[in-house]
Short mmCIF file of C-alpha atoms in Angstrom, two decimals:
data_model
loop_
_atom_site.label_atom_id
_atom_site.label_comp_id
_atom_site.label_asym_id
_atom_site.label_seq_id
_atom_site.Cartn_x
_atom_site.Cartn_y
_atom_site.Cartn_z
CA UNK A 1 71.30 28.00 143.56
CA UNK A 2 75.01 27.18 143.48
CA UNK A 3 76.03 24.14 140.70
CA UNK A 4 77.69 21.23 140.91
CA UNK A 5 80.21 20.40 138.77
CA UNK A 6 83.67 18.52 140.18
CA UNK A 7 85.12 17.07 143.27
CA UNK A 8 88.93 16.04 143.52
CA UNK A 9 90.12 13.09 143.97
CA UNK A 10 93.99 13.30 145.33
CA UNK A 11 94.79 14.65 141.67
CA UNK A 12 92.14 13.56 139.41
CA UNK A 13 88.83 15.58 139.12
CA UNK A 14 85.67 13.86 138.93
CA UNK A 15 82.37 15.24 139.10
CA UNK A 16 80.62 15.83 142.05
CA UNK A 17 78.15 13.09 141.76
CA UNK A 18 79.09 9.39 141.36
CA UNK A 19 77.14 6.44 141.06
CA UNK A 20 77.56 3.17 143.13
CA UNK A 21 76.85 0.14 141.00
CA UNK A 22 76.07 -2.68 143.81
CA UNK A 23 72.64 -2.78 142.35
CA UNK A 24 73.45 -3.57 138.68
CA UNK A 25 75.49 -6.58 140.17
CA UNK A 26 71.93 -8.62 140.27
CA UNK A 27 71.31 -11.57 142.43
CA UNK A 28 74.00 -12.99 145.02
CA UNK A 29 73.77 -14.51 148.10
CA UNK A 30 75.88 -15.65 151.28
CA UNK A 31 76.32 -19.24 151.87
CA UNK A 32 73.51 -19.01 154.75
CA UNK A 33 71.05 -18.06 151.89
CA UNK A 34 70.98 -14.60 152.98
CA UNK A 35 70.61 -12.07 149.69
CA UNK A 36 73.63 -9.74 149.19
CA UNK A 37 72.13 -7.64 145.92
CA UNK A 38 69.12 -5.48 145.36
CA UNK A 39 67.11 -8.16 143.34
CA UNK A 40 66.77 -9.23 139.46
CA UNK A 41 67.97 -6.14 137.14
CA UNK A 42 67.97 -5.76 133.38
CA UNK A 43 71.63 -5.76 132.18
CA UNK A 44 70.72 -3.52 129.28
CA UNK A 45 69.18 -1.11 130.84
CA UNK A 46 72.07 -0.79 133.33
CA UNK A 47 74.09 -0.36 130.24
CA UNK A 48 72.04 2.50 129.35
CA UNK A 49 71.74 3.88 132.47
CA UNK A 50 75.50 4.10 132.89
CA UNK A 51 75.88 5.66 128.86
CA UNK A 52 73.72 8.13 129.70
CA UNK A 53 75.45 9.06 133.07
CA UNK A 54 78.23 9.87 130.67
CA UNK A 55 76.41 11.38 128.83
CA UNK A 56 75.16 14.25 131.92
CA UNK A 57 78.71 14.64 132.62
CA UNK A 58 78.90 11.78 135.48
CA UNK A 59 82.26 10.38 135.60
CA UNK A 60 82.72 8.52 138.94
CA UNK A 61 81.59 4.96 139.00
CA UNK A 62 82.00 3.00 141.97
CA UNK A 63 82.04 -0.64 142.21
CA UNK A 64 83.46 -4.00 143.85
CA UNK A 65 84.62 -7.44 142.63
CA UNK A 66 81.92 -8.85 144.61
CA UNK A 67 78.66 -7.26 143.65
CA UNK A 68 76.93 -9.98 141.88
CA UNK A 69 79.64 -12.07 142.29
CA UNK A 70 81.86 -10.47 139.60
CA UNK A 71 78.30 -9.14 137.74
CA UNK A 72 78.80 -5.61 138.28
CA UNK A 73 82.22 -5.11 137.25
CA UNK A 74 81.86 -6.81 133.97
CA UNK A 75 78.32 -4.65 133.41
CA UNK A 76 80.37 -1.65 134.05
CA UNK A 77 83.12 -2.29 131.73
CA UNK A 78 80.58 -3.42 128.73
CA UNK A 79 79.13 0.15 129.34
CA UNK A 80 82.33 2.25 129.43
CA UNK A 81 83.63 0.23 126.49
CA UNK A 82 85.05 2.73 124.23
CA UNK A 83 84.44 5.77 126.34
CA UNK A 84 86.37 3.98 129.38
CA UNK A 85 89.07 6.93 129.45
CA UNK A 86 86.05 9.61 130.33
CA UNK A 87 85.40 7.73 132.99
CA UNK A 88 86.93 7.32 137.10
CA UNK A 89 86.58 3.69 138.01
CA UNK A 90 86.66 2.94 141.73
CA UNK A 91 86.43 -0.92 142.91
CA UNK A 92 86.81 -2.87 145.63
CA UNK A 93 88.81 -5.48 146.98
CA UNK A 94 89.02 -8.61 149.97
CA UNK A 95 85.48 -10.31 149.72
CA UNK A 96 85.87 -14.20 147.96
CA UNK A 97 83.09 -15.42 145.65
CA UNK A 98 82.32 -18.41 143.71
CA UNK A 99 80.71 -16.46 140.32
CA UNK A 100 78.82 -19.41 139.23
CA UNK A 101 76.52 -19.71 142.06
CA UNK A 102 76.95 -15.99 142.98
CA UNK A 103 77.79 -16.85 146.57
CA UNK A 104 80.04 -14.83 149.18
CA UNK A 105 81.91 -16.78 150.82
CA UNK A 106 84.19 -15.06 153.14
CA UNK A 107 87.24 -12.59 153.00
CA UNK A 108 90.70 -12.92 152.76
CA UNK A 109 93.10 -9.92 153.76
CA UNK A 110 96.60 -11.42 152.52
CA UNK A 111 99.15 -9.96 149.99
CA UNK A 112 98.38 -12.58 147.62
CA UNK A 113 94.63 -12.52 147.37
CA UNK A 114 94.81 -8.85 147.08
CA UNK A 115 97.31 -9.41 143.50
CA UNK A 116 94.70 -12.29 142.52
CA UNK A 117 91.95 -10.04 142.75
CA UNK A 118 93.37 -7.17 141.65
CA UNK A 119 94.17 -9.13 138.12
CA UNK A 120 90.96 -10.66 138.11
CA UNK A 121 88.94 -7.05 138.54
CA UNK A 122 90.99 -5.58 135.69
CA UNK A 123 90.21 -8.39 133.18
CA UNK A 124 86.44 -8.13 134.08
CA UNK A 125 86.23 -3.63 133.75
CA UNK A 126 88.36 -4.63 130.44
CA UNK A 127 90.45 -1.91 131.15
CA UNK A 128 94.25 -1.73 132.21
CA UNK A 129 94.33 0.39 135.39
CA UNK A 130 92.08 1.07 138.46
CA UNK A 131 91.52 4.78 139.31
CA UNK A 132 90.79 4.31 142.80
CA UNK A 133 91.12 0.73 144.56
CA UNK A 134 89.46 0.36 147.82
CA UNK A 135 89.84 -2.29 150.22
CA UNK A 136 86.32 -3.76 151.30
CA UNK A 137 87.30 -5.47 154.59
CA UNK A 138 85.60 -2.28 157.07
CA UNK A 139 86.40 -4.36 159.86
CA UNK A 140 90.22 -6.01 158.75
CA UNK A 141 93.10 -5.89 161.17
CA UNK A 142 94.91 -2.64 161.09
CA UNK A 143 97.93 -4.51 161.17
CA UNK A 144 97.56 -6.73 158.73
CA UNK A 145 95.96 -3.80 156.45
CA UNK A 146 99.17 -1.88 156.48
CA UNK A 147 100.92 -4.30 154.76
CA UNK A 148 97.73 -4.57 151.88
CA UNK A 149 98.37 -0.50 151.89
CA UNK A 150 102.04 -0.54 151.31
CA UNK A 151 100.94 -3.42 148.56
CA UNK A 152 99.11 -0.73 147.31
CA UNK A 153 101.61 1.00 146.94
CA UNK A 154 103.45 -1.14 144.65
CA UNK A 155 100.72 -1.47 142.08
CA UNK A 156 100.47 2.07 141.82
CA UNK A 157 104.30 2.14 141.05
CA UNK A 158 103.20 -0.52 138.75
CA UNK A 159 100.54 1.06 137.03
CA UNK A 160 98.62 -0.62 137.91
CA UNK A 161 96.18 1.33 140.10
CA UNK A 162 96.31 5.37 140.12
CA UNK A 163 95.24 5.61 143.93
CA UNK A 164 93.61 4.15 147.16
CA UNK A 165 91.07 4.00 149.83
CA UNK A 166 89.74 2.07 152.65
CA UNK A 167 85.93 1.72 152.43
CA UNK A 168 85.10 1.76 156.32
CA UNK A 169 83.31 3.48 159.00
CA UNK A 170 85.94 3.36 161.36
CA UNK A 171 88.25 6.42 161.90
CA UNK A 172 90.77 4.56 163.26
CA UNK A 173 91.17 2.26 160.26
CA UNK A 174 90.63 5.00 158.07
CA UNK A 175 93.90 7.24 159.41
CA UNK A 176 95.85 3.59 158.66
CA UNK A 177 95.41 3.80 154.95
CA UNK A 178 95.66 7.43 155.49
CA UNK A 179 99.18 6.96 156.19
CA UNK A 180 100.52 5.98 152.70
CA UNK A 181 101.33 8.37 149.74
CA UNK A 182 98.57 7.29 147.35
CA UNK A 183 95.38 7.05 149.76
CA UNK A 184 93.28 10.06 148.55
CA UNK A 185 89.65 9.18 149.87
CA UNK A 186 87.79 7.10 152.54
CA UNK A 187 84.44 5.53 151.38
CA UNK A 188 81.94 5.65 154.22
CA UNK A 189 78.45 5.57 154.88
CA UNK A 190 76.98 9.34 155.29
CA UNK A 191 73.28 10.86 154.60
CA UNK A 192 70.69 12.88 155.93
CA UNK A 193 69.38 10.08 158.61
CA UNK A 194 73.19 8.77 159.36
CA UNK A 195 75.53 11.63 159.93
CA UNK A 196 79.22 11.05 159.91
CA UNK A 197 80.76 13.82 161.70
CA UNK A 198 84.54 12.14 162.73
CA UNK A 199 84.90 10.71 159.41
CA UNK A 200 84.45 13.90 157.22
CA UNK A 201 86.07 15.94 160.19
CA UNK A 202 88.94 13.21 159.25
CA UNK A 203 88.57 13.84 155.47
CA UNK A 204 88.78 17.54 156.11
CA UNK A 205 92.08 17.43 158.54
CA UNK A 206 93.75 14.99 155.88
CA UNK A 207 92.92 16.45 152.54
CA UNK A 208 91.26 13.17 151.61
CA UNK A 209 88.17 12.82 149.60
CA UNK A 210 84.65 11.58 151.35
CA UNK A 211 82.83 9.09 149.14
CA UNK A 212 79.69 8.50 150.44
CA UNK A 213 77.91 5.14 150.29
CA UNK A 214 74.52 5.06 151.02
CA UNK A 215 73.88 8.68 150.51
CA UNK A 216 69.87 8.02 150.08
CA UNK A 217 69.48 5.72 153.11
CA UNK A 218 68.80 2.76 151.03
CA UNK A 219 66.13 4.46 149.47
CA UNK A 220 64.61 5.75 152.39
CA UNK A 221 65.43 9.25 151.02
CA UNK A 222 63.89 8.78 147.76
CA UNK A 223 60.44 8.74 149.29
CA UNK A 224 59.63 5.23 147.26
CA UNK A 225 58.50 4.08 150.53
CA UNK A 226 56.84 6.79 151.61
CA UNK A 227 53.23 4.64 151.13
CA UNK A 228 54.54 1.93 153.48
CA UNK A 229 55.67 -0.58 150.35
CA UNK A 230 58.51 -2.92 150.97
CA UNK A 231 61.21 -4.25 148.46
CA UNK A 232 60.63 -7.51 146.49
CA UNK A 233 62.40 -10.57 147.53
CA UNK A 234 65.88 -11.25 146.59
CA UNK A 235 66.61 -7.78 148.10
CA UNK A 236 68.83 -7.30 150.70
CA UNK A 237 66.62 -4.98 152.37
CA UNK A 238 63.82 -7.62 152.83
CA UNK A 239 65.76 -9.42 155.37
CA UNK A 240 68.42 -7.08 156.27
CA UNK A 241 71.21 -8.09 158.11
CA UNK A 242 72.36 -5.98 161.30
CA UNK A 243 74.49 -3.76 159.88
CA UNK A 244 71.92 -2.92 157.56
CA UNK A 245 69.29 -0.57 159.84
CA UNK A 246 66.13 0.96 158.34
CA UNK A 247 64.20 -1.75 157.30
CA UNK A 248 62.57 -4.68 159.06
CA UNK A 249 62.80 -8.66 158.26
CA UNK A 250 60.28 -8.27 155.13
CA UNK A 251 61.28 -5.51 153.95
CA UNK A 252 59.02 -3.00 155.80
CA UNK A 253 60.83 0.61 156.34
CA UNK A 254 60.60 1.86 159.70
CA UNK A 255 58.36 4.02 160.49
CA UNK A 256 60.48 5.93 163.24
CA UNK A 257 62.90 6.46 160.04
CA UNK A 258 60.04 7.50 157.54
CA UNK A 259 58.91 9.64 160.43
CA UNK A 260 62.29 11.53 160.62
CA UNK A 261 62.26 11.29 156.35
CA UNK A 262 58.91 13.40 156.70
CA UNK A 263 60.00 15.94 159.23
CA UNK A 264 63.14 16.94 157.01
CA UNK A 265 60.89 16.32 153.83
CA UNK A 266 59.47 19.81 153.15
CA UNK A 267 63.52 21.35 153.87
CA UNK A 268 64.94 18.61 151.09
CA UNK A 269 62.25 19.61 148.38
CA UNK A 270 62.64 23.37 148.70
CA UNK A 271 63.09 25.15 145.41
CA UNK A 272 61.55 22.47 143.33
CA UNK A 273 63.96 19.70 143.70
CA UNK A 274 63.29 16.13 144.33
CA UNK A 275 63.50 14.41 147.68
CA UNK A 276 66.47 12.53 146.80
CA UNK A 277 68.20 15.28 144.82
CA UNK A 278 67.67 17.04 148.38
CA UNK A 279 69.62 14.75 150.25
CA UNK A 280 72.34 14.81 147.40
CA UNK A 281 72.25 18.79 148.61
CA UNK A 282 72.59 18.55 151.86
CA UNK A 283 75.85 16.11 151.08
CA UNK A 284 77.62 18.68 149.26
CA UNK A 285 76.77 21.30 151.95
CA UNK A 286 77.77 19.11 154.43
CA UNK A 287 81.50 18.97 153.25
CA UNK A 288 83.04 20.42 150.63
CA UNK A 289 85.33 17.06 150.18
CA UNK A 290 81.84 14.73 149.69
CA UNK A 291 81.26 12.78 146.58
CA UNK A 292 77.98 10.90 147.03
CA UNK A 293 77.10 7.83 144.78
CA UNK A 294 73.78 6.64 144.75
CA UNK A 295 72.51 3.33 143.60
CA UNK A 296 70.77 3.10 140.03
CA UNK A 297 68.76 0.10 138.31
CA UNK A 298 67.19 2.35 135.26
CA UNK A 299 67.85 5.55 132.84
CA UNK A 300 65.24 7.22 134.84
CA UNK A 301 67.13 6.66 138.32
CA UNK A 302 70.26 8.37 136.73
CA UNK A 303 68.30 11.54 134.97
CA UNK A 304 66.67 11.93 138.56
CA UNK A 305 69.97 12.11 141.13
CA UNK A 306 71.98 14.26 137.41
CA UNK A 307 69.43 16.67 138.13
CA UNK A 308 70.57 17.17 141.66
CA UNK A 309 73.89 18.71 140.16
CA UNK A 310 71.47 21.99 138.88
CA UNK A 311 70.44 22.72 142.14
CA UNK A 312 74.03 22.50 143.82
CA UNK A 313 74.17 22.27 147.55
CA UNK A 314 71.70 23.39 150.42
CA UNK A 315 72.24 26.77 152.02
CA UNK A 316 73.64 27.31 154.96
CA UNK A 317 70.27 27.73 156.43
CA UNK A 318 68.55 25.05 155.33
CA UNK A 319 71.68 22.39 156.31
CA UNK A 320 71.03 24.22 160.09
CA UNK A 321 67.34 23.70 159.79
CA UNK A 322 67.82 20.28 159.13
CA UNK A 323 70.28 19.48 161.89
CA UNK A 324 67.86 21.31 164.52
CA UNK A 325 64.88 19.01 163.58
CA UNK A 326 66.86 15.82 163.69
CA UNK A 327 68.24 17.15 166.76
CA UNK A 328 71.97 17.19 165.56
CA UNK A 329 72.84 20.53 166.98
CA UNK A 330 75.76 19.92 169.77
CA UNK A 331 74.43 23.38 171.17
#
């Protein structure tokens, strides 16, 4: 057993394990109607939660200006409040919200939106410089993102931001941002069920670091749905959109999923750790560049995926065993 402890991050070190805070945004919605959060969540307790992350030596928090509509970000900075220089704050940018009625409304990749929100993300953390800033277009013009990343640029020069990423599953887009001085990461969507081979193969060739959203598979990894239960409404999950596979209009996982969840089940849990701190190992096994940052609601959620950083990463073994059954081998 082989522990966790930090990651880099271009030049800042940041332990191992993050935590994404989309959840602790709360309610939002498109303008179709169509929920964007995780459902109704308890702003103290997401104070707590992100205290005691602190507190276990988590210093990575990931975020965006438009979880809950502007929500998240301000929950986060009430939480870091004093302590904000032990912590890495990474946010996002290029989504446009109304706040009071918690609606997306659409994106906007120009110069000047990117300034706007960049000012506006800072006064909600209540802090004076963002660690990492990420643009949250995955799909956005190449093109037209070079000029955002040279803008990027400038703010960093500024002070205004330390460094930069492009949170996309593209490779192609990904090498874009690449290209400038101060991109250090790509944020990407990587976990046991949904492998990301040319993106850390990327990460790896270009010394960047692989954030990984979705690391439990929307909670398909944390075996919460093991019993066939679905999520509540207001929950993104219960009527997922397309880009959001594992789940069926109602919520309902799928079973082919929780099928391949079981078959990989009795690997993950080896040694006496928890499903989900499982898939946190097979992460760090997978790369040596991964920083995974799982979702939280509650204090419990956060003690749970800390404890993952005792048990370090899988073995070589066991990361082999669990390619063979999922039938990942390119043998």
């Amino acid at each position: 057993m082989t522990t966790m402890t930090a990651r880099e991050l271009g030049g800042i070190t940041v332990s191992a394990l993050g935590l994404g805070c989309w959840a602790v945004g709360g309610e939002w919605w498109d303008t179709a109607g169509q929920p964007l959060g995780w459902g109704k969540v308890d702003d103290e307790e997401s104070v707590r939660a992100v205290r005691r992350a602190l507190d276990l030596g988590i210093t990575f928090f990931d975020t965006a200006d438009a979880y809950g509509a502007g929500h998240s970000e301000r929950v986060l900075g009430k939480a870091l409040g004093k302590r904000r220089d032990e912590a890495v704050i990474a946010t996002k940018w290029g989504n446009v919200f109304d706040e009071e009625t918690r609606t997306l409304i659409g994106g906007d990749d120009s110069p000047a939106y990117q300034r706007q929100a960049l000012t506006a993300s800072l006064r909600r953390l209540g802090t004076d410089r963002i660690d990492l800033y990420q643009l949250h277009l995955s799909d956005a013009d190449p093109e037209r993102a070079a000029r955002l990343r040279e803008q990027c640029e400038e703010f960093i020069r500024e002070g205004l931001i330390r460094s930069y990423a492009w949170s996309t599953d593209d490779p192609v887009r990904a090498r874009v941002f690449a290209q400038g001085e101060g991109c250090v990461a790509v944020q990407h969507r990587c976990n046991v069920l949904q492998d990301a081979p040319e993106l850390l193969a990327l990460c790896e060739e270009l010394e960047l670091a692989s954030v990984n959203r979705s690391p439990l598979a929307m909670g398909l990894l944390t075996g919460k749905y093991a019993d066939g239960s679905a999520p509540g409404a207001g929950d993104i999950r219960s009527a997922p959109p397309e880009w959001l596979p594992g789940f069926s209009q109602g919520g309902a996982p799928d079973k082919a999923w929780l099928e391949r969840v079981d078959a990989v089940r009795e690997i993950l849990t080896g040694g006496g750790r928890t499903l989900a701190q499982g898939a946190l190992g097979w992460l760090w096994a997978r790369s040596p560049r991964t920083i995974p940052i799982p979702g939280f609601r509650t204090v419990a959620q956060v003690e749970q995926n800390a404890g993952a950083l005792a048990y370090g990463p899988l073995t070589g073994e066991q990361l082999r065993e669990v390619e063979e059954i999922l039938a990942r081998t390119k043998d």
